GROMACS .gro file of C-alpha atoms in nm:
model
  504
    1UNK     CA    1   7.288   8.138  20.905
    2UNK     CA    2   7.270   7.990  20.555
    3UNK     CA    3   7.095   8.306  20.433
    4UNK     CA    4   7.374   8.522  20.577
    5UNK     CA    5   7.640   8.307  20.410
    6UNK     CA    6   7.449   8.322  20.079
    7UNK     CA    7   7.415   8.701  20.111
    8UNK     CA    8   7.787   8.738  20.178
    9UNK     CA    9   7.863   8.515  19.880
   10UNK     CA   10   7.638   8.721  19.652
   11UNK     CA   11   7.797   9.045  19.772
   12UNK     CA   12   8.141   8.895  19.713
   13UNK     CA   13   8.046   8.785  19.361
   14UNK     CA   14   7.887   9.125  19.293
   15UNK     CA   15   8.199   9.310  19.408
   16UNK     CA   16   8.417   9.079  19.201
   17UNK     CA   17   8.201   9.145  18.891
   18UNK     CA   18   8.222   9.520  18.952
   19UNK     CA   19   8.599   9.494  18.962
   20UNK     CA   20   8.655   9.253  18.673
   21UNK     CA   21   8.431   9.373  18.389
   22UNK     CA   22   8.760   9.343  18.201
   23UNK     CA   23   8.785   9.438  17.836
   24UNK     CA   24   8.436   9.352  17.712
   25UNK     CA   25   8.344   9.541  17.395
   26UNK     CA   26   7.974   9.600  17.332
   27UNK     CA   27   7.767   9.630  17.013
   28UNK     CA   28   7.559   9.902  17.180
   29UNK     CA   29   7.686  10.176  17.415
   30UNK     CA   30   7.640  10.172  17.791
   31UNK     CA   31   7.647  10.467  18.028
   32UNK     CA   32   7.959  10.546  18.228
   33UNK     CA   33   7.913  10.774  18.529
   34UNK     CA   34   8.200  10.954  18.700
   35UNK     CA   35   8.139  11.136  19.027
   36UNK     CA   36   8.369  11.278  19.288
   37UNK     CA   37   8.444  11.504  19.579
   38UNK     CA   38   8.725  11.759  19.542
   39UNK     CA   39   8.870  11.915  19.854
   40UNK     CA   40   9.063  12.245  19.843
   41UNK     CA   41   8.960  12.326  19.487
   42UNK     CA   42   9.019  12.669  19.335
   43UNK     CA   43   8.700  12.875  19.400
   44UNK     CA   44   8.798  13.100  19.108
   45UNK     CA   45   8.777  12.801  18.874
   46UNK     CA   46   8.526  12.551  19.018
   47UNK     CA   47   8.529  12.320  18.717
   48UNK     CA   48   8.634  11.967  18.625
   49UNK     CA   49   8.686  11.879  18.261
   50UNK     CA   50   8.705  11.531  18.113
   51UNK     CA   51   8.863  11.399  17.794
   52UNK     CA   52   8.721  11.060  17.695
   53UNK     CA   53   8.978  10.884  17.473
   54UNK     CA   54   8.765  10.715  17.208
   55UNK     CA   55   8.982  10.523  16.962
   56UNK     CA   56   8.862  10.547  16.603
   57UNK     CA   57   8.609  10.823  16.670
   58UNK     CA   58   8.626  11.176  16.803
   59UNK     CA   59   8.754  11.253  17.151
   60UNK     CA   60   8.467  11.348  17.379
   61UNK     CA   61   8.520  11.659  17.593
   62UNK     CA   62   8.291  11.706  17.893
   63UNK     CA   63   8.268  11.956  18.179
   64UNK     CA   64   8.115  11.964  18.525
   65UNK     CA   65   8.082  12.243  18.779
   66UNK     CA   66   8.211  12.170  19.130
   67UNK     CA   67   7.937  12.265  19.377
   68UNK     CA   68   7.991  12.426  19.716
   69UNK     CA   69   8.049  12.085  19.880
   70UNK     CA   70   8.314  11.989  19.623
   71UNK     CA   71   8.088  11.745  19.437
   72UNK     CA   72   8.096  11.690  19.058
   73UNK     CA   73   7.927  11.445  18.823
   74UNK     CA   74   7.937  11.358  18.454
   75UNK     CA   75   7.808  11.076  18.233
   76UNK     CA   76   7.877  10.953  17.880
   77UNK     CA   77   7.801  10.659  17.652
   78UNK     CA   78   8.078  10.411  17.571
   79UNK     CA   79   8.112  10.098  17.358
   80UNK     CA   80   8.451   9.998  17.493
   81UNK     CA   81   8.673  10.018  17.798
   82UNK     CA   82   8.895  10.326  17.781
   83UNK     CA   83   9.086  10.571  17.997
   84UNK     CA   84   8.957  10.922  18.063
   85UNK     CA   85   9.154  11.236  18.144
   86UNK     CA   86   9.023  11.414  18.454
   87UNK     CA   87   9.143  11.775  18.463
   88UNK     CA   88   9.123  12.001  18.767
   89UNK     CA   89   9.426  12.229  18.754
   90UNK     CA   90   9.626  11.930  18.633
   91UNK     CA   91   9.518  11.601  18.476
   92UNK     CA   92   9.531  11.230  18.545
   93UNK     CA   93   9.375  10.918  18.391
   94UNK     CA   94   9.086  10.708  18.521
   95UNK     CA   95   9.009  10.367  18.369
   96UNK     CA   96   8.647  10.304  18.271
   97UNK     CA   97   8.429  10.025  18.128
   98UNK     CA   98   8.083  10.049  17.968
   99UNK     CA   99   7.828  10.054  18.252
  100UNK     CA  100   8.075  10.164  18.520
  101UNK     CA  101   7.982  10.398  18.802
  102UNK     CA  102   8.306  10.530  18.950
  103UNK     CA  103   8.342  10.768  19.244
  104UNK     CA  104   8.668  10.939  19.331
  105UNK     CA  105   8.782  11.173  19.603
  106UNK     CA  106   9.100  11.378  19.592
  107UNK     CA  107   9.273  11.686  19.730
  108UNK     CA  108   9.342  11.962  19.475
  109UNK     CA  109   9.531  12.187  19.717
  110UNK     CA  110   9.846  12.145  19.507
  111UNK     CA  111   9.745  12.141  19.141
  112UNK     CA  112  10.014  11.893  19.044
  113UNK     CA  113   9.969  11.535  18.931
  114UNK     CA  114  10.174  11.351  19.192
  115UNK     CA  115  10.018  11.515  19.505
  116UNK     CA  116   9.667  11.463  19.365
  117UNK     CA  117   9.741  11.103  19.270
  118UNK     CA  118   9.877  11.038  19.620
  119UNK     CA  119   9.552  11.162  19.772
  120UNK     CA  120   9.301  10.996  19.540
  121UNK     CA  121   9.060  10.730  19.670
  122UNK     CA  122   8.804  10.535  19.465
  123UNK     CA  123   8.474  10.364  19.535
  124UNK     CA  124   8.204  10.205  19.320
  125UNK     CA  125   8.322  10.005  19.018
  126UNK     CA  126   8.680   9.912  18.928
  127UNK     CA  127   8.822  10.028  19.262
  128UNK     CA  128   9.145   9.827  19.264
  129UNK     CA  129   9.191   9.882  18.890
  130UNK     CA  130   9.187  10.258  18.936
  131UNK     CA  131   9.372  10.269  19.266
  132UNK     CA  132   9.656  10.076  19.104
  133UNK     CA  133   9.639  10.289  18.788
  134UNK     CA  134   9.677  10.598  19.009
  135UNK     CA  135   9.981  10.444  19.178
  136UNK     CA  136  10.137  10.369  18.840
  137UNK     CA  137  10.084  10.728  18.725
  138UNK     CA  138  10.237  10.849  19.051
  139UNK     CA  139  10.546  10.635  18.979
  140UNK     CA  140  10.567  10.740  18.614
  141UNK     CA  141  10.517  11.115  18.651
  142UNK     CA  142  10.779  11.137  18.928
  143UNK     CA  143  11.037  10.929  18.737
  144UNK     CA  144  11.317  11.078  18.525
  145UNK     CA  145  11.175  10.882  18.230
  146UNK     CA  146  10.906  11.150  18.226
  147UNK     CA  147  11.069  11.447  18.400
  148UNK     CA  148  11.409  11.473  18.227
  149UNK     CA  149  11.303  11.676  17.923
  150UNK     CA  150  11.650  11.826  17.877
  151UNK     CA  151  11.806  11.483  17.823
  152UNK     CA  152  11.538  11.396  17.567
  153UNK     CA  153  11.594  11.721  17.378
  154UNK     CA  154  11.971  11.673  17.384
  155UNK     CA  155  11.941  11.323  17.239
  156UNK     CA  156  11.698  11.442  16.971
  157UNK     CA  157  11.937  11.715  16.863
  158UNK     CA  158  12.272  11.535  16.880
  159UNK     CA  159  12.202  11.177  16.776
  160UNK     CA  160  12.190  11.057  16.419
  161UNK     CA  161  11.928  10.805  16.314
  162UNK     CA  162  12.107  10.486  16.423
  163UNK     CA  163  12.225  10.629  16.755
  164UNK     CA  164  11.880  10.769  16.826
  165UNK     CA  165  11.717  10.430  16.772
  166UNK     CA  166  11.966  10.278  17.017
  167UNK     CA  167  11.887  10.557  17.263
  168UNK     CA  168  11.513  10.479  17.231
  169UNK     CA  169  11.582  10.111  17.294
  170UNK     CA  170  11.757  10.210  17.616
  171UNK     CA  171  11.457  10.420  17.723
  172UNK     CA  172  11.226  10.134  17.635
  173UNK     CA  173  11.422   9.908  17.867
  174UNK     CA  174  11.385  10.163  18.149
  175UNK     CA  175  11.011  10.177  18.081
  176UNK     CA  176  10.995   9.798  18.109
  177UNK     CA  177  11.181   9.812  18.441
  178UNK     CA  178  10.929  10.066  18.573
  179UNK     CA  179  10.636   9.845  18.471
  180UNK     CA  180  10.803   9.544  18.639
  181UNK     CA  181  10.855   9.750  18.955
  182UNK     CA  182  10.486   9.847  18.944
  183UNK     CA  183  10.390   9.478  18.911
  184UNK     CA  184  10.607   9.370  19.204
  185UNK     CA  185  10.494   9.657  19.428
  186UNK     CA  186  10.116   9.659  19.372
  187UNK     CA  187  10.027   9.321  19.208
  188UNK     CA  188   9.777   9.485  18.968
  189UNK     CA  189   9.523   9.278  18.775
  190UNK     CA  190   9.598   9.182  18.414
  191UNK     CA  191   9.396   9.468  18.268
  192UNK     CA  192   9.570   9.741  18.469
  193UNK     CA  193   9.909   9.589  18.391
  194UNK     CA  194   9.827   9.584  18.018
  195UNK     CA  195   9.705   9.944  18.040
  196UNK     CA  196  10.027  10.055  18.212
  197UNK     CA  197  10.245   9.869  17.963
  198UNK     CA  198  10.056  10.008  17.662
  199UNK     CA  199  10.054  10.360  17.806
  200UNK     CA  200  10.427  10.378  17.877
  201UNK     CA  201  10.527  10.210  17.550
  202UNK     CA  202  10.365  10.498  17.364
  203UNK     CA  203  10.658  10.715  17.479
  204UNK     CA  204  10.877  10.509  17.245
  205UNK     CA  205  10.643  10.542  16.948
  206UNK     CA  206  10.583  10.915  17.002
  207UNK     CA  207  10.956  10.984  17.019
  208UNK     CA  208  11.015  10.769  16.711
  209UNK     CA  209  10.752  10.961  16.515
  210UNK     CA  210  10.858  11.312  16.621
  211UNK     CA  211  11.235  11.269  16.594
  212UNK     CA  212  11.278  11.352  16.220
  213UNK     CA  213  11.100  11.688  16.236
  214UNK     CA  214  11.247  11.783  16.575
  215UNK     CA  215  11.602  11.683  16.477
  216UNK     CA  216  11.569  11.886  16.156
  217UNK     CA  217  11.439  12.189  16.347
  218UNK     CA  218  11.694  12.178  16.630
  219UNK     CA  219  11.984  12.153  16.383
  220UNK     CA  220  11.847  12.399  16.124
  221UNK     CA  221  11.862  12.128  15.859
  222UNK     CA  222  11.694  12.175  15.520
  223UNK     CA  223  11.348  12.028  15.475
  224UNK     CA  224  11.495  11.781  15.228
  225UNK     CA  225  11.676  11.602  15.516
  226UNK     CA  226  11.485  11.292  15.615
  227UNK     CA  227  11.522  10.951  15.775
  228UNK     CA  228  11.551  10.630  15.566
  229UNK     CA  229  11.219  10.480  15.455
  230UNK     CA  230  11.280  10.177  15.678
  231UNK     CA  231  11.300  10.399  15.988
  232UNK     CA  232  10.924  10.390  16.051
  233UNK     CA  233  10.912  10.010  16.029
  234UNK     CA  234  10.974  10.014  16.404
  235UNK     CA  235  10.612  10.122  16.450
  236UNK     CA  236  10.516   9.765  16.357
  237UNK     CA  237  10.676   9.640  16.680
  238UNK     CA  238  10.351   9.726  16.861
  239UNK     CA  239  10.139   9.494  16.646
  240UNK     CA  240   9.904   9.320  16.679
  241UNK     CA  241   9.653   9.564  16.826
  242UNK     CA  242   9.406   9.366  17.039
  243UNK     CA  243   9.071   9.455  17.195
  244UNK     CA  244   9.202   9.430  17.554
  245UNK     CA  245   9.446   9.712  17.465
  246UNK     CA  246   9.148   9.947  17.413
  247UNK     CA  247   9.153  10.020  17.788
  248UNK     CA  248   9.458  10.234  17.709
  249UNK     CA  249   9.262  10.462  17.480
  250UNK     CA  250   9.499  10.758  17.517
  251UNK     CA  251   9.798  10.556  17.400
  252UNK     CA  252   9.609  10.395  17.110
  253UNK     CA  253   9.461  10.725  16.988
  254UNK     CA  254   9.818  10.852  16.963
  255UNK     CA  255   9.949  10.532  16.805
  256UNK     CA  256   9.678  10.526  16.537
  257UNK     CA  257   9.772  10.882  16.444
  258UNK     CA  258  10.147  10.813  16.436
  259UNK     CA  259  10.101  10.495  16.232
  260UNK     CA  260   9.880  10.671  15.979
  261UNK     CA  261  10.088  10.986  15.935
  262UNK     CA  262  10.432  10.828  15.961
  263UNK     CA  263  10.432  10.468  15.844
  264UNK     CA  264  10.138  10.454  15.598
  265UNK     CA  265  10.183  10.802  15.453
  266UNK     CA  266  10.557  10.749  15.411
  267UNK     CA  267  10.503  10.417  15.232
  268UNK     CA  268  10.235  10.562  15.009
  269UNK     CA  269  10.432  10.876  14.924
  270UNK     CA  270  10.734  10.673  14.818
  271UNK     CA  271  10.543  10.451  14.575
  272UNK     CA  272  10.667  10.498  14.219
  273UNK     CA  273  10.310  10.534  14.092
  274UNK     CA  274  10.264  10.839  14.317
  275UNK     CA  275  10.582  11.013  14.205
  276UNK     CA  276  10.391  11.284  14.017
  277UNK     CA  277  10.218  11.393  14.341
  278UNK     CA  278  10.537  11.400  14.548
  279UNK     CA  279  10.682  11.732  14.666
  280UNK     CA  280  10.943  11.834  14.918
  281UNK     CA  281  10.664  11.905  15.168
  282UNK     CA  282  10.448  11.597  15.111
  283UNK     CA  283  10.193  11.521  14.839
  284UNK     CA  284   9.989  11.764  14.634
  285UNK     CA  285   9.735  11.723  14.358
  286UNK     CA  286   9.359  11.700  14.293
  287UNK     CA  287   9.178  11.624  14.619
  288UNK     CA  288   8.982  11.329  14.476
  289UNK     CA  289   9.301  11.159  14.360
  290UNK     CA  290   9.481  11.221  14.690
  291UNK     CA  291   9.181  11.087  14.882
  292UNK     CA  292   9.191  10.767  14.677
  293UNK     CA  293   9.564  10.730  14.736
  294UNK     CA  294   9.514  10.778  15.112
  295UNK     CA  295   9.229  10.527  15.138
  296UNK     CA  296   9.395  10.250  14.940
  297UNK     CA  297   9.731  10.322  15.101
  298UNK     CA  298   9.579  10.253  15.442
  299UNK     CA  299   9.426   9.928  15.319
  300UNK     CA  300   9.747   9.818  15.150
  301UNK     CA  301   9.998   9.899  15.421
  302UNK     CA  302   9.803   9.840  15.743
  303UNK     CA  303   9.815   9.463  15.770
  304UNK     CA  304   9.672   9.443  16.123
  305UNK     CA  305   9.292   9.416  16.087
  306UNK     CA  306   9.187   9.612  16.397
  307UNK     CA  307   9.447   9.882  16.338
  308UNK     CA  308   9.336   9.917  15.974
  309UNK     CA  309   8.979   9.981  16.087
  310UNK     CA  310   9.094  10.239  16.341
  311UNK     CA  311   9.317  10.422  16.092
  312UNK     CA  312   9.037  10.436  15.832
  313UNK     CA  313   8.790  10.556  16.095
  314UNK     CA  314   9.028  10.832  16.205
  315UNK     CA  315   9.057  10.957  15.847
  316UNK     CA  316   8.679  10.982  15.809
  317UNK     CA  317   8.637  11.133  16.156
  318UNK     CA  318   8.884  11.410  16.076
  319UNK     CA  319   8.659  11.508  15.785
  320UNK     CA  320   8.350  11.501  16.008
  321UNK     CA  321   8.528  11.736  16.248
  322UNK     CA  322   8.549  11.981  15.958
  323UNK     CA  323   8.183  11.908  15.876
  324UNK     CA  324   8.277  11.735  15.549
  325UNK     CA  325   8.094  11.416  15.446
  326UNK     CA  326   8.186  11.367  15.078
  327UNK     CA  327   8.475  11.128  15.146
  328UNK     CA  328   8.261  10.902  15.364
  329UNK     CA  329   7.980  10.899  15.109
  330UNK     CA  330   8.217  10.831  14.819
  331UNK     CA  331   8.365  10.527  14.996
  332UNK     CA  332   8.055  10.398  15.173
  333UNK     CA  333   8.086  10.050  15.018
  334UNK     CA  334   8.449  10.026  15.116
  335UNK     CA  335   8.361  10.135  15.472
  336UNK     CA  336   8.115   9.847  15.509
  337UNK     CA  337   8.371   9.600  15.374
  338UNK     CA  338   8.668   9.706  15.585
  339UNK     CA  339   8.520   9.856  15.903
  340UNK     CA  340   8.333   9.560  16.049
  341UNK     CA  341   8.369   9.605  16.425
  342UNK     CA  342   8.037   9.754  16.554
  343UNK     CA  343   8.214   9.959  16.822
  344UNK     CA  344   8.395  10.143  16.539
  345UNK     CA  345   8.134  10.133  16.261
  346UNK     CA  346   7.831  10.243  16.463
  347UNK     CA  347   7.969  10.561  16.624
  348UNK     CA  348   8.136  10.650  16.294
  349UNK     CA  349   7.803  10.630  16.113
  350UNK     CA  350   7.635  10.826  16.393
  351UNK     CA  351   7.892  11.104  16.353
  352UNK     CA  352   7.838  11.099  15.975
  353UNK     CA  353   7.463  11.149  16.025
  354UNK     CA  354   7.527  11.435  16.269
  355UNK     CA  355   7.760  11.607  16.021
  356UNK     CA  356   7.510  11.551  15.739
  357UNK     CA  357   7.228  11.702  15.945
  358UNK     CA  358   7.445  12.002  16.033
  359UNK     CA  359   7.508  12.064  15.664
  360UNK     CA  360   7.151  12.011  15.547
  361UNK     CA  361   6.962  12.166  15.839
  362UNK     CA  362   7.189  12.381  16.055
  363UNK     CA  363   7.039  12.502  16.381
  364UNK     CA  364   7.223  12.824  16.445
  365UNK     CA  365   7.262  12.943  16.802
  366UNK     CA  366   7.023  13.226  16.887
  367UNK     CA  367   7.298  13.444  17.036
  368UNK     CA  368   7.490  13.440  16.707
  369UNK     CA  369   7.435  13.732  16.473
  370UNK     CA  370   7.485  13.640  16.108
  371UNK     CA  371   7.588  13.952  15.923
  372UNK     CA  372   7.492  13.983  15.558
  373UNK     CA  373   7.817  14.071  15.384
  374UNK     CA  374   7.712  13.972  15.032
  375UNK     CA  375   7.796  14.230  14.766
  376UNK     CA  376   7.978  14.450  15.017
  377UNK     CA  377   8.344  14.546  14.988
  378UNK     CA  378   8.579  14.437  15.264
  379UNK     CA  379   8.661  14.800  15.340
  380UNK     CA  380   8.292  14.874  15.393
  381UNK     CA  381   8.242  14.564  15.611
  382UNK     CA  382   8.528  14.672  15.840
  383UNK     CA  383   8.407  15.031  15.843
  384UNK     CA  384   8.058  14.921  15.952
  385UNK     CA  385   8.204  14.692  16.219
  386UNK     CA  386   8.411  14.973  16.371
  387UNK     CA  387   8.130  15.226  16.352
  388UNK     CA  388   7.872  14.993  16.508
  389UNK     CA  389   8.100  14.908  16.800
  390UNK     CA  390   8.270  15.240  16.855
  391UNK     CA  391   8.399  15.260  17.213
  392UNK     CA  392   8.432  14.883  17.246
  393UNK     CA  393   8.723  14.643  17.213
  394UNK     CA  394   8.687  14.409  16.913
  395UNK     CA  395   8.842  14.062  16.892
  396UNK     CA  396   8.844  13.934  16.534
  397UNK     CA  397   8.881  13.561  16.459
  398UNK     CA  398   8.955  13.459  16.097
  399UNK     CA  399   8.882  13.095  16.018
  400UNK     CA  400   8.772  12.837  15.759
  401UNK     CA  401   8.572  12.516  15.784
  402UNK     CA  402   8.865  12.307  15.657
  403UNK     CA  403   9.117  12.454  15.904
  404UNK     CA  404   9.155  12.204  16.190
  405UNK     CA  405   9.355  12.444  16.416
  406UNK     CA  406   9.082  12.707  16.367
  407UNK     CA  407   8.807  12.470  16.479
  408UNK     CA  408   9.018  12.339  16.766
  409UNK     CA  409   9.018  12.691  16.914
  410UNK     CA  410   8.638  12.736  16.907
  411UNK     CA  411   8.573  12.571  17.248
  412UNK     CA  412   8.833  12.808  17.395
  413UNK     CA  413   8.669  13.098  17.216
  414UNK     CA  414   8.330  13.002  17.357
  415UNK     CA  415   8.477  12.981  17.708
  416UNK     CA  416   8.648  13.321  17.665
  417UNK     CA  417   8.319  13.475  17.556
  418UNK     CA  418   8.146  13.337  17.866
  419UNK     CA  419   8.421  13.467  18.096
  420UNK     CA  420   8.403  13.817  17.946
  421UNK     CA  421   8.024  13.837  17.932
  422UNK     CA  422   7.892  14.183  18.019
  423UNK     CA  423   8.218  14.362  17.934
  424UNK     CA  424   8.276  14.596  17.641
  425UNK     CA  425   8.425  14.331  17.414
  426UNK     CA  426   8.282  14.228  17.077
  427UNK     CA  427   8.369  13.890  16.924
  428UNK     CA  428   8.363  13.901  16.544
  429UNK     CA  429   8.425  13.593  16.330
  430UNK     CA  430   8.520  13.609  15.962
  431UNK     CA  431   8.487  13.285  15.767
  432UNK     CA  432   8.697  13.280  15.450
  433UNK     CA  433   8.751  13.042  15.156
  434UNK     CA  434   8.464  12.817  15.262
  435UNK     CA  435   8.140  12.689  15.112
  436UNK     CA  436   7.840  12.856  15.273
  437UNK     CA  437   7.677  12.526  15.375
  438UNK     CA  438   7.996  12.419  15.553
  439UNK     CA  439   8.015  12.761  15.723
  440UNK     CA  440   7.666  12.724  15.870
  441UNK     CA  441   7.727  12.361  15.962
  442UNK     CA  442   8.033  12.458  16.168
  443UNK     CA  443   7.833  12.723  16.352
  444UNK     CA  444   7.566  12.462  16.418
  445UNK     CA  445   7.825  12.224  16.561
  446UNK     CA  446   8.005  12.471  16.790
  447UNK     CA  447   7.709  12.698  16.877
  448UNK     CA  448   7.922  13.010  16.898
  449UNK     CA  449   7.775  13.344  16.990
  450UNK     CA  450   7.920  13.671  16.863
  451UNK     CA  451   7.895  13.830  16.518
  452UNK     CA  452   7.961  13.614  16.213
  453UNK     CA  453   8.060  13.722  15.864
  454UNK     CA  454   8.071  13.488  15.566
  455UNK     CA  455   8.303  13.612  15.292
  456UNK     CA  456   8.282  13.483  14.936
  457UNK     CA  457   8.590  13.396  14.731
  458UNK     CA  458   8.662  13.752  14.618
  459UNK     CA  459   8.595  13.900  14.962
  460UNK     CA  460   8.818  13.633  15.121
  461UNK     CA  461   9.104  13.727  14.890
  462UNK     CA  462   9.060  14.099  14.964
  463UNK     CA  463   9.034  14.037  15.340
  464UNK     CA  464   9.359  13.840  15.339
  465UNK     CA  465   9.530  14.114  15.137
  466UNK     CA  466   9.410  14.399  15.359
  467UNK     CA  467   9.536  14.235  15.678
  468UNK     CA  468   9.834  14.056  15.522
  469UNK     CA  469   9.707  13.712  15.627
  470UNK     CA  470   9.925  13.425  15.510
  471UNK     CA  471   9.779  13.153  15.732
  472UNK     CA  472   9.488  13.083  15.965
  473UNK     CA  473   9.367  13.095  16.233
  474UNK     CA  474   9.445  13.467  16.240
  475UNK     CA  475   9.335  13.718  16.502
  476UNK     CA  476   9.305  14.096  16.534
  477UNK     CA  477   9.290  14.305  16.852
  478UNK     CA  478   9.116  14.637  16.787
  479UNK     CA  479   9.099  14.896  17.064
  480UNK     CA  480   8.809  15.128  17.155
  481UNK     CA  481   8.930  15.389  16.908
  482UNK     CA  482   8.922  15.144  16.617
  483UNK     CA  483   9.300  15.100  16.599
  484UNK     CA  484   9.452  14.756  16.537
  485UNK     CA  485   9.680  14.704  16.838
  486UNK     CA  486   9.808  14.359  16.752
  487UNK     CA  487   9.747  14.084  16.500
  488UNK     CA  488   9.867  13.731  16.425
  489UNK     CA  489   9.806  13.360  16.479
  490UNK     CA  490   9.950  13.379  16.832
  491UNK     CA  491   9.650  13.571  16.973
  492UNK     CA  492   9.451  13.256  17.038
  493UNK     CA  493   9.148  13.257  17.270
  494UNK     CA  494   9.317  13.053  17.541
  495UNK     CA  495   9.593  13.314  17.593
  496UNK     CA  496   9.441  13.650  17.494
  497UNK     CA  497   9.218  13.731  17.790
  498UNK     CA  498   9.479  13.935  17.979
  499UNK     CA  499   9.546  14.149  17.670
  500UNK     CA  500   9.173  14.212  17.625
  501UNK     CA  501   9.130  14.313  17.990
  502UNK     CA  502   9.417  14.564  17.961
  503UNK     CA  503   9.243  14.725  17.664
  504UNK     CA  504   8.913  14.779  17.847
   0.00000   0.00000   0.00000
């Protein structure tokens, strides 16, 4: 009898531990495993994608096939608790901790958040945490706070600065009422309540950050119109940033970005010493000088220690995404001084080493064909492309290693290529205004198939002139007869498949 009681006690303690790992942050990563069963999934798209919100480092995007029984599984390494977007026709957030093994089951018959959230059931670790988080999302996504986009647009257009801030305070109060209703209805644990509060508060900070540009656009105001410098001080209302808040990774990733590009940049730009770099559209000048201004501006104006580390890490990570390592190397000593949290410093250094390896020793995907365009005129390059693929549709993607929107489209491009495999479509990529090492490093990172052309400075200029390219990414649709049917930045991989199929 005593053994049975002891066993029950151990099981109870074990279950409690599995539920209350709370907000422990680790110096080394632990594996998180997400599994699930999807009923009524779309057989035409049997996939689940995941977006792991990693504050201070790059967002991790993962994919899993749904097998014939509806089962999926994915794993990743994590230093901190964070939320993860699960996307199957629509998306919702699951809360994870390092070492968690979480199983979920849901019905995807109606690919809308609220029906899926109503159906979802959890087992394994953090069951109550996630069941309550699902209930909060169900409440939030069905509330007018989220759904009434017309009212939000109307306020953004019609209200001046002071009235808009009052309007946001009213919305903030409604958000607080929703969180209180959630607390009274479901009695969530402290972590889930903090996650919900942090998540919904980000609505306020997002709206605050986007208002100036949106108000200007909706009212056709000149670019010189702006809010007072003190306007962005409201972003400091969120401080301090604490480690338990890391569970709301999605909200904090957004907040770090808004704080950096609104509060810190605005303060730095308005310094008298930086007057010579100031333009109507921001700051311009030698890249080394602007980098120094950015770095020391972050240190000067981000008083919260944890937030400062996250903002600095985001700046370096953005360069790694473009396979650039010079900034990190130039400020290595400063990094060690100011980024002291292992859960930020270690993955940042790991990503630096990956970017460095890609630059120094790129491993190009075997399916990619690197075309030698050196010493060849742009006219001749295009002529050879059309002649080689006569009778096929050609999709041309123009990009550069420093162009974040270009690189953001590469996963979509890779997916498009897979979906159109075996059809008479050729994917041709033209890299312009880029150093050759960076060009190869990007190909190493994204492992794109297709045909790849590297154009030197003169060829890049001629290519842009021939096709009247004023900005990138830029795409061309060329039919089987070699005629350009359509061109422009709007022909992005995620939306162009139907046009390609019509041309076949």
